[in-house]
XYZ file of C-alpha atoms in Angstrom:
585
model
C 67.307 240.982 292.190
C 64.292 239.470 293.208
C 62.066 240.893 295.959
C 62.771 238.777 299.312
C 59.008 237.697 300.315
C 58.555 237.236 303.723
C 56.355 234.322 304.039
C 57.973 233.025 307.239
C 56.684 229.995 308.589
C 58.331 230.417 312.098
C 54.934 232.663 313.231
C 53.078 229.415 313.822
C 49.901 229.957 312.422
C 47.423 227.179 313.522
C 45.347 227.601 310.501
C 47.888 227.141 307.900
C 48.788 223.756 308.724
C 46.208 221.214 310.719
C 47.436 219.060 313.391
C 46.501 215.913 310.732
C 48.879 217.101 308.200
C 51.743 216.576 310.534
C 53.694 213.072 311.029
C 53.937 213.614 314.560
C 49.878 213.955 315.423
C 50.254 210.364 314.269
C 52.541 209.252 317.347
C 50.192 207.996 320.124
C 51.828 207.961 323.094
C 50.548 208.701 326.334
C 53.631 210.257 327.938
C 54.032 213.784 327.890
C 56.068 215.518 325.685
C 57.787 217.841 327.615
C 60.616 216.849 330.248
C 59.571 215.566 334.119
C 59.339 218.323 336.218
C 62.557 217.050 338.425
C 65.300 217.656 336.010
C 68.085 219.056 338.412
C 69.445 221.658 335.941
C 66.476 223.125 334.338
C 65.610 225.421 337.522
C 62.515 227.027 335.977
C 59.115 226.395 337.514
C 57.531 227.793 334.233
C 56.915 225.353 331.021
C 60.240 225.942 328.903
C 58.378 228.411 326.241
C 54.590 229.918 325.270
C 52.684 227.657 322.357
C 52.466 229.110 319.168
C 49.301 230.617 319.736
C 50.685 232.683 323.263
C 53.223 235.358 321.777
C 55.236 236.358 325.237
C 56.559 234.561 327.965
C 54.634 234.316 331.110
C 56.373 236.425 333.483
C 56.137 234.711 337.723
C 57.824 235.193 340.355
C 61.108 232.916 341.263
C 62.394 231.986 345.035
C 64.550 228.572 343.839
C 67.653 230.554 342.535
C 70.472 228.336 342.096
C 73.122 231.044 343.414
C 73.496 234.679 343.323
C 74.056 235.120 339.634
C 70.777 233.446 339.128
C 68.801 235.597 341.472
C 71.209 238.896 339.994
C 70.060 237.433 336.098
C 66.390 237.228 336.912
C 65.995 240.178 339.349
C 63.903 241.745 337.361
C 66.465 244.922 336.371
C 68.050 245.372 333.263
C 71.055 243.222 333.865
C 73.741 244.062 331.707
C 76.656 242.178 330.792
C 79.799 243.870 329.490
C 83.097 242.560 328.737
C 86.541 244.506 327.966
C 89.366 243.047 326.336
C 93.001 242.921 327.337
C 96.364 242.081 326.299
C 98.348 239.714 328.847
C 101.023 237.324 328.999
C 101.064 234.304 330.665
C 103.912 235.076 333.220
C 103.411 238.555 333.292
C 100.405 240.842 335.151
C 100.954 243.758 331.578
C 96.673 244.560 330.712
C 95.966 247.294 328.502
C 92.227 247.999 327.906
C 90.658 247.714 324.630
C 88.959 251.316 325.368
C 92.282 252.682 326.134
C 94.603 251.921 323.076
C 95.486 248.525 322.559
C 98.493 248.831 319.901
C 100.305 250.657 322.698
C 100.710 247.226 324.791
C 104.174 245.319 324.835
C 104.162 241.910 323.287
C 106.583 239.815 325.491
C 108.276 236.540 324.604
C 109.746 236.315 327.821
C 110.592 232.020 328.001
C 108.753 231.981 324.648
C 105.119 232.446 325.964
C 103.435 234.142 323.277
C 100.886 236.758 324.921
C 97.065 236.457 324.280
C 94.062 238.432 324.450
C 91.736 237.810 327.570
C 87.970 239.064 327.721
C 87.273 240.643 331.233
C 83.365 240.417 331.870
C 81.534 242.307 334.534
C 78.177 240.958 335.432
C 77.184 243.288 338.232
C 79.650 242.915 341.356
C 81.276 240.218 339.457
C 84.365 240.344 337.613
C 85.592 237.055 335.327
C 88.326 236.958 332.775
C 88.531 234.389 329.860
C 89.833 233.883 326.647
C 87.832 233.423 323.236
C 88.677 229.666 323.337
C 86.449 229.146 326.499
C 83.808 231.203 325.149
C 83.579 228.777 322.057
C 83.903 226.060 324.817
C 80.727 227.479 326.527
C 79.064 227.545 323.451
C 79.447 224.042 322.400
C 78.633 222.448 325.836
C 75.523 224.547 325.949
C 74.791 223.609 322.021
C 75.338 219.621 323.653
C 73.031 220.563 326.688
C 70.462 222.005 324.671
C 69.986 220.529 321.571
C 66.297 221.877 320.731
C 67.759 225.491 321.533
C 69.070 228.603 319.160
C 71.929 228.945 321.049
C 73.557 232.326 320.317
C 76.214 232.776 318.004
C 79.885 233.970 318.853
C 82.201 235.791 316.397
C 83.878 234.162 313.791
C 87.393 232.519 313.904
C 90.305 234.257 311.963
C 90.805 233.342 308.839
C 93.842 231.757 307.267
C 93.813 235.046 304.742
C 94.247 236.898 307.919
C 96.588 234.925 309.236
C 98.834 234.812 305.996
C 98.370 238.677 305.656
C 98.913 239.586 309.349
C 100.906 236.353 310.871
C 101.690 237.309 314.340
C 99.589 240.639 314.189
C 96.331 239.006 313.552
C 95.682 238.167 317.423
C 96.872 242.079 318.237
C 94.725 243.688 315.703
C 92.575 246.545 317.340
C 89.710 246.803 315.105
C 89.479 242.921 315.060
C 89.324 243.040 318.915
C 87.147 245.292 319.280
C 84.958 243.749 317.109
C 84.999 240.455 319.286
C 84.213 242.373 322.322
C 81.317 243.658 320.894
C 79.957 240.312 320.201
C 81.044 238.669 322.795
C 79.461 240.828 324.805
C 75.732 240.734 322.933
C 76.677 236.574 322.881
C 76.219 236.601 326.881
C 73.218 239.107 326.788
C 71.353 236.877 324.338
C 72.132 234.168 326.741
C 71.326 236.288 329.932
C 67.799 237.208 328.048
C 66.659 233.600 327.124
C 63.786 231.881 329.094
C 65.838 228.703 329.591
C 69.271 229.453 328.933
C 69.211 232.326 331.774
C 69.175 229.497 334.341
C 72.039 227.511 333.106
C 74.444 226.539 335.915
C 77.207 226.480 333.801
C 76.535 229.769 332.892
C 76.544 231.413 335.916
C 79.411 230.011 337.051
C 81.566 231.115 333.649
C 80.185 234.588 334.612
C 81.671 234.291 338.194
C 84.778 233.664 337.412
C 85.803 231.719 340.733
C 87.023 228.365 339.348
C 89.052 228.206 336.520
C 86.845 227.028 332.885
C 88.868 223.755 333.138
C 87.587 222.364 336.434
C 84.160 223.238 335.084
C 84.682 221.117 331.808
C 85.450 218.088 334.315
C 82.457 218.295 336.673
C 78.728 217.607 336.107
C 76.818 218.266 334.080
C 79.559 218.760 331.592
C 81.458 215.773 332.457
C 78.344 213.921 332.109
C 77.423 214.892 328.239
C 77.388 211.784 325.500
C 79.461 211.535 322.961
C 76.410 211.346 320.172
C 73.234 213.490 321.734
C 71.649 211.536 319.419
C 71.505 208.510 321.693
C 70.512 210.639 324.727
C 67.350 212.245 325.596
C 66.223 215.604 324.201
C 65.134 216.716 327.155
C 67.721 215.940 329.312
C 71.696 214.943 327.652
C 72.885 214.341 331.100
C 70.303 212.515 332.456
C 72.105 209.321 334.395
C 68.878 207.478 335.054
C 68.153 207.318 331.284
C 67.232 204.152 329.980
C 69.070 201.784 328.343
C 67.280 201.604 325.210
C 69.192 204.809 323.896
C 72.182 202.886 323.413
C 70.336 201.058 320.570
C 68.850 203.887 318.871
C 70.428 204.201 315.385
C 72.485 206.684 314.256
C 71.065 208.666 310.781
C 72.249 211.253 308.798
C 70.873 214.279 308.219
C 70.522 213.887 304.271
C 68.368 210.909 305.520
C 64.958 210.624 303.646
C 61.634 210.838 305.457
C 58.514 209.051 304.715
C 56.222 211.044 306.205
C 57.730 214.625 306.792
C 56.274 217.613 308.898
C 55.005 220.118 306.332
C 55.748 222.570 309.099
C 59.478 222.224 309.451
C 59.645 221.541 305.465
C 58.388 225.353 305.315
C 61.031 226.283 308.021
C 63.909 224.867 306.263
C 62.631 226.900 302.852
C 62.695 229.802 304.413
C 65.786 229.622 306.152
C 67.743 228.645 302.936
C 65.814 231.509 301.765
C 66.891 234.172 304.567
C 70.301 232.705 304.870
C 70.917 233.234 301.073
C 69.143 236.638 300.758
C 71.449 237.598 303.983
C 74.913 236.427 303.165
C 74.505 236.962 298.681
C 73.208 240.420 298.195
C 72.720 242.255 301.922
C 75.948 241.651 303.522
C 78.206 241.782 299.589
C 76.319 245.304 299.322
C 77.206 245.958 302.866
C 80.525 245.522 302.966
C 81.161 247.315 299.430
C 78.758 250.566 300.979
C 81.264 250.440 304.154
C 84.323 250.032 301.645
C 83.428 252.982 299.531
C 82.310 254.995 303.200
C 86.129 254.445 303.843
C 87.819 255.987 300.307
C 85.648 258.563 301.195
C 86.751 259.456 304.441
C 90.109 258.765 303.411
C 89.495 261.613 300.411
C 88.219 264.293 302.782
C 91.004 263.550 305.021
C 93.759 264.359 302.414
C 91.629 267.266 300.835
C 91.433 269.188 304.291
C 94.766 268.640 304.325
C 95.578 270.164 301.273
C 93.339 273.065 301.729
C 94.023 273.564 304.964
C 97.585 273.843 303.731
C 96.741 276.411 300.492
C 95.273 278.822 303.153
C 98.583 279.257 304.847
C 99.916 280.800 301.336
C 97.016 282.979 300.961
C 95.794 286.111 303.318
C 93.069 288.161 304.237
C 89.241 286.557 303.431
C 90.557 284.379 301.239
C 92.522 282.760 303.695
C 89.929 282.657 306.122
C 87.448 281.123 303.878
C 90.012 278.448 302.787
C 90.964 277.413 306.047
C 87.102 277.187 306.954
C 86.478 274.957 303.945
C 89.223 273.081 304.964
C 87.625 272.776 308.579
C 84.083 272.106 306.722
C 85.680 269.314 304.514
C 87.731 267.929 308.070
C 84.574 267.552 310.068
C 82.977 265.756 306.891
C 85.863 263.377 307.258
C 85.220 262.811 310.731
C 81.288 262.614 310.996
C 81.792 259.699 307.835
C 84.333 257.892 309.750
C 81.414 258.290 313.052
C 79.025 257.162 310.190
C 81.115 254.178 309.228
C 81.788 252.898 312.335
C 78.237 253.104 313.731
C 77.119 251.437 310.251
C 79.317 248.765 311.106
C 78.417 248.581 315.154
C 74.667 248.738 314.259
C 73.902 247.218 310.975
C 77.445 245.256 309.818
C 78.232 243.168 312.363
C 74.205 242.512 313.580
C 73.699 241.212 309.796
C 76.384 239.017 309.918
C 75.582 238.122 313.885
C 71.989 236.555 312.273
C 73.401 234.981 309.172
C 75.060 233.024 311.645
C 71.954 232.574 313.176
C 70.854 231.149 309.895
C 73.604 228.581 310.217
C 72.078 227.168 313.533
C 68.942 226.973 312.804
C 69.496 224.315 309.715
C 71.283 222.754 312.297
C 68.128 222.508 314.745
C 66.268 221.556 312.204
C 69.091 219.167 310.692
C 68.648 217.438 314.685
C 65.102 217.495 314.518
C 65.224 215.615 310.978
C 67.416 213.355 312.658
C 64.837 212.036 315.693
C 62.630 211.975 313.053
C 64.653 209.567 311.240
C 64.980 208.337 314.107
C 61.714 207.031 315.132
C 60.532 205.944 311.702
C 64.008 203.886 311.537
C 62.970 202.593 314.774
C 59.558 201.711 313.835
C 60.864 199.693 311.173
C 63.308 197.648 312.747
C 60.510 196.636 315.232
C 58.170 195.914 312.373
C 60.899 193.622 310.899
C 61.650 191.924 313.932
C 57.966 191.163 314.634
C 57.313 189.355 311.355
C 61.074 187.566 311.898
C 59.501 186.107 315.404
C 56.003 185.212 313.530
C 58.133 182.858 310.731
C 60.088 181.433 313.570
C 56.652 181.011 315.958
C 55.058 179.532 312.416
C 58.267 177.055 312.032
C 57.217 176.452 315.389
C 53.879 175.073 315.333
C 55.067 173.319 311.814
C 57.770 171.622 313.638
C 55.134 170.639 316.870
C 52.602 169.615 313.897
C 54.721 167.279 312.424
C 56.119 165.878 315.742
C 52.749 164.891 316.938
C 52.190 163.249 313.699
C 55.358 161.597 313.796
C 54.423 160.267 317.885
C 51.270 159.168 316.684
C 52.762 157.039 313.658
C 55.050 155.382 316.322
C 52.436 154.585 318.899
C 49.963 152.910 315.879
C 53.233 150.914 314.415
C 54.064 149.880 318.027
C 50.574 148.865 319.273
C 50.423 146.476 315.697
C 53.717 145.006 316.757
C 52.729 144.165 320.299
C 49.165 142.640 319.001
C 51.891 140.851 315.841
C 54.319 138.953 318.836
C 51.593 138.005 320.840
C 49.894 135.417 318.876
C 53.160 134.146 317.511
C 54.653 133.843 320.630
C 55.191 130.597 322.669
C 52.924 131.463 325.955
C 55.241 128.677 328.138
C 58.162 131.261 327.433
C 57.257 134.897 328.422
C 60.373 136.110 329.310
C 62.026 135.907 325.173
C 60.800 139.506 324.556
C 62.995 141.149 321.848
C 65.414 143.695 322.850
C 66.701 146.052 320.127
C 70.206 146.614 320.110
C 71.710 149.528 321.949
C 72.422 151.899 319.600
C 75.496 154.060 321.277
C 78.930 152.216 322.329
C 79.052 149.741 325.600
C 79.236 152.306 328.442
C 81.523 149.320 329.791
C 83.855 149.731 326.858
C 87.377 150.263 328.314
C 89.023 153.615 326.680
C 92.964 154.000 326.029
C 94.407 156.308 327.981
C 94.909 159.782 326.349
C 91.429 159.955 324.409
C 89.136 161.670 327.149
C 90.408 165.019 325.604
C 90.063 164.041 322.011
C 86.585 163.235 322.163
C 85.530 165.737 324.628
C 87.221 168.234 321.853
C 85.306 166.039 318.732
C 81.922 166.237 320.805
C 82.407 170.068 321.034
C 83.230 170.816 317.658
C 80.233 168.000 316.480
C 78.329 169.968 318.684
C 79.263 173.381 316.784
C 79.007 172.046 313.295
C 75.806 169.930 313.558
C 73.157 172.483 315.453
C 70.492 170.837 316.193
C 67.650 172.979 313.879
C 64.801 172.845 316.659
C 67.141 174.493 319.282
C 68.387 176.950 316.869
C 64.641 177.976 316.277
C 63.562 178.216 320.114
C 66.661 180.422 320.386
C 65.901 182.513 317.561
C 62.465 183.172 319.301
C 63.819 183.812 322.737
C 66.612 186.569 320.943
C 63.653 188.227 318.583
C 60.996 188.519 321.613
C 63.833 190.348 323.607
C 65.063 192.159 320.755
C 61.816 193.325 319.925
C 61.299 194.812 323.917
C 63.910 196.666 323.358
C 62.307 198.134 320.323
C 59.341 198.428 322.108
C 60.976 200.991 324.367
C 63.239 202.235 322.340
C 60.181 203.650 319.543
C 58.314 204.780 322.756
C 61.359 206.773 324.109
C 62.216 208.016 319.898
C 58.216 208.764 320.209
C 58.821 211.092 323.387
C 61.692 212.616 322.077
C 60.051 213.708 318.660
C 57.174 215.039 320.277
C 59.410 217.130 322.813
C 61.820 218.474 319.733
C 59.043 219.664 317.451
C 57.248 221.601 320.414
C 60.632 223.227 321.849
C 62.200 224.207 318.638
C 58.861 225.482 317.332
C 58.468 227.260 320.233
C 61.978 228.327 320.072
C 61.472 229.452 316.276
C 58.472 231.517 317.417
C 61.012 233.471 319.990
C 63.420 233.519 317.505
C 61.047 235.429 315.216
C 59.891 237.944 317.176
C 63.567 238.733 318.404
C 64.543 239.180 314.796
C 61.631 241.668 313.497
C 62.470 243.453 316.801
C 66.358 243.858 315.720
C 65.911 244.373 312.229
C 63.568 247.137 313.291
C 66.374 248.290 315.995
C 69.276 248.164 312.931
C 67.010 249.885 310.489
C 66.029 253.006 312.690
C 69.883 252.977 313.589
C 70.787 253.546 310.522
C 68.535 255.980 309.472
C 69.747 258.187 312.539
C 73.450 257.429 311.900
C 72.573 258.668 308.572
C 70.383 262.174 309.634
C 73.379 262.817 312.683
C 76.123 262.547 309.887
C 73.599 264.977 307.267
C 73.391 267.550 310.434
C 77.096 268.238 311.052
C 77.690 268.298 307.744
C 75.140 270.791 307.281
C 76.508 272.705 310.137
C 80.259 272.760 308.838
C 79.284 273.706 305.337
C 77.092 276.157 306.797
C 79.658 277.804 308.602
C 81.893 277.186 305.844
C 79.785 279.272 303.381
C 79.317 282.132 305.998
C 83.071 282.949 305.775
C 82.878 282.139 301.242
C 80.485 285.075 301.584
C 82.861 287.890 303.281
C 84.998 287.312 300.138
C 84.883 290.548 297.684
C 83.611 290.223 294.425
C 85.398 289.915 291.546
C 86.570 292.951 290.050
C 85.363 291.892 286.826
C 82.194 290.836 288.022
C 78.876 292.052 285.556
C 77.482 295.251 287.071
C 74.596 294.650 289.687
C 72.501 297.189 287.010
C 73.001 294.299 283.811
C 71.428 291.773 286.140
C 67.875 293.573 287.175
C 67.767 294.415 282.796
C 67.807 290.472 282.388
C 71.108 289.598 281.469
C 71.682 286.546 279.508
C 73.449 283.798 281.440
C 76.274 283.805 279.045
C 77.158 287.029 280.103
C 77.321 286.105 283.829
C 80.061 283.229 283.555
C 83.427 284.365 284.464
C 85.833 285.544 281.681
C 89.081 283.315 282.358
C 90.725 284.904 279.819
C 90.331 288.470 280.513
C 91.430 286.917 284.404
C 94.413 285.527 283.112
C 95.409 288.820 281.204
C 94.542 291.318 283.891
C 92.047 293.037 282.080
């Protein structure tokens, strides 16, 4: 296996990669990058997160809390959230807490309602109940809210191997349960502990519980989200006032080549191919084969204490007594690895897994950064196309004008020779036989059948349609282009602004990010190294206790002489004589 460098590129180092090295030092713009300071739902006076340089949060004092789960989240305590799951049916009031035993709860099919496990959250005096649907639902409309955000993961759906294997067990399965709550509950801390995310309306209000998760989904800001965030400001989704020039923005994929990249965020997506493969390939497969083989183990001790436990029944005296305390020895072995294996799996198992995850969504940030990227250079050239489109139609145009004033200035010089021509041929008794030239459309005094004011209404339209006339064609070419290109105009200005505002946030976020994962690792590491000394001390205790009692067991009677070992014995004549046992002698 190779050894897993950590060069990360998410601790922004300023002198590893100059501001002229990245593609978006080249957008000049003179708007700011971050969002105006009135955006309704971002209730934060402070700037969203520190620069790369600053490595905590500044810490001031709020008054504009948006209710009292706001003012509870950012008291300054250590607000915790838990949550404990129950089993209930939809027409019934049955709950049976996870912490209690949850295989001893009734399933009921009473009118064929299937029952379902709800998540009961406390968040200090409040008390909210929903079910792991509507915390994927929060997830996703904050993931739409906050699209230059890690948003926190949630546990993973069943699988359809757990589903085949299980069928209608799966959703009642303890350990699986359990294993939810756990993460469900660490999902809404991570949320409660971010800068931004903390002040979320929509949070607080899925922590209080008073309105049901639907009626939230159809009010703002929720109601309000686009159907492609691409096409909506970074800053601000659900911003009403936005302009219109979003609606024109195109629409790339993330596979979508860049011409000038950000060396920066090319380093960040390295790395996290590189931390999501080292995770999920050789730390989690050796994980979950340690825990496997933790399990046959405590499965072994199990059945051995039973067995000896049993064999000291048949026997009496110290040899009873020492049996039965090996068999106690070899029971609380069984029971300080299964402690072991669920702590490995609390503390190091499930976090592991919890920040592959987190590898997941941060391609994804990145994949969304790419995009406005794409964005903007797409943009760019579009406008660059339609400004040399309106410079061969304004060429055309002063072609066109060139050749008409050549054209008026041939007629004038013909028509001044003709005049000069008629007048000294011309009879000057007679000055009313001036030539007329013939009219050239039909007598307006013509007299029409009856029935054709319809027909050639319909043949002047379609004459009309067929036979454009190439100089208004032109002139509306121009007018179309110079709009088009005002759009464009606005449109790279606003893909400019958006750019700018993504690479700061999610670098910022990335920096966050970092420092919360060397603190966890840390956290798991040290956990496991005292799940590990806890589960050597009782051991050492039973076996200690265990040998005490091995001790008060005579010797055996054909044992070598205490006199044979001080001369220097050979070891061969210390090992036990099976034979001679066997035979009595």
């Amino acid at each position: 296996m190779d050894t897993f460098e950590d060069d990360n590129p998410f601790e922004n180092d300023i002198d590893r990669v100059s501001s002229e090295t990245s593609s978006t030092s080249k957008v000049n713009i003179s708007a700011p990058s971050s969002p105006p300071p009135n955006i309704a739902r971002i209730h934060s006076p402070n700037k969203p997160f520190p620069s790369g340089i600053q490595r905590q949060p500044q810490q001031t004092h709020r008054s504009d809390f948006c209710c009292y789960r706001d003012r509870w989240l950012h008291s300054g305590e250590d607000a915790e959230i838990t949550v404990c799951a129950r089993l209930a049916s939809v027409l019934t009031n049955r709950s049976l807490s996870v912490c209690d035993k949850i295989t001893d709860a009734q399933k009921t099919t009473l009118n064929s309602n299937t029952p379902y496990i709800t998540y009961v959250i406390h968040a200090g005096t409040a008390e909210a109940r929903h079910r792991y649907s509507e915390f994927e639902s929060l997830r996703l409309n904050l993931v739409k809210l906050y699209p230059t955000l890690i948003i926190p993961p949630i546990p993973s759906k069943q699988t359809i191997g757990d589903y085949a294997t299980k069928q209608a067990k799966a959703k009642e399965d303890a350990a699986m349960i359990a294993r939810r709550k756990r993460m469900l509950q660490t999902f809404l801390n991570r949320v409660a502990r971010h800068p931004i995310l903390s002040n979320e309306h929509v949070f607080h209000r899925f922590l209080e519980g008073e309105v049901s998760w639907t009626e939230v989904l159809n009010s703002p800001p929720l109601s309000l989200l686009p159907k492609n965030i691409l096409k909506a400001p970074s800053h601000s989704p659900t911003d009403a006032n936005a302009s219109p020039a979003y609606a024109v923005l195109p629409n790339p994929t993330a596979t979508h080549p860049l011409r000038n990249p950000d060396q920066r965020f090319i380093d960040s997506e390295v790395f996290t191919n590189k931390f999501a493969n080292h995770l999920s390939s050789p730390m989690e497969k050796v994980t979950r084969r340690t825990l496997k083989r933790w399990s046959e183990t405590a499965q072994d001790y199990s059945e051995l204490g039973a067995a000896l436990n049993g064999f000291s029944l048949n026997e009496n005296g110290a040899l009873a007594a020492a049996m039965e305390k090996t068999g106690q020895a070899v029971d609380a072995s069984y029971v300080s690895t299964t402690r072991l294996l669920q702590e490995l799996e609390q503390n190091f198992s499930e976090p592991l897994h919890e920040y592959t995850q987190f590898a997941t969504i941060i391609k994804k940030l990145l994949a969304y950064r790419h995009q406005k990227h794409v964005q903007y250079e797409m943009t760019q050239d579009a406008l660059e196309g339609k400004r040399e489109m309106l410079e061969e139609y304004e060429k055309s145009e002063r072609e066109a004008k060139r050749l008409e004033e050549a054209l008026a200035r041939g007629r004038v010089d013909s028509l001044t020779n003709s005049e000069s021509e008629g007048q000294s041929s011309e009879n000057p008794d007679e000055p009313g036989s001036v030539y007329l030239p013939p009219h050239p459309g039909p007598s307006p005094y013509k007299r029409r059948a009856p029935g054709m004011g319809f027909l050639n209404a319909l043949s002047y339209t379609l004459h009309g349609m067929m036979d454009v006339d190439p100089e208004t064609a032109r002139r509306n070419g121009i007018g179309k282009t110079r709009e088009t290109i005002s759009q464009l105009e606005d449109a790279l200005h606003l893909t400019a602004q958006d750019l700018k505002y993504s690479s700061s946030t999610i670098q910022a976020d990335l920096d966050r990010f970092q420092r919360q994962k060397v603190a966890d690792l840390r956290e798991m590491t040290i956990n496991m190294a005292r799940s590990h000394r806890d589960w050597c001390r009782k051991n050492l205790e039973a076996w200690q206790a265990a040998k005490k009692e091995i001790e008060k067991i005579p010797e055996h009677p054909n044992s070598t002489p205490s006199s044979q070992h001080a001369q220097g014995a050979s070891p061969s004549h210390l090992r036990r004589d099976s034979t001679a046992t066997i035979n009595g002698r």
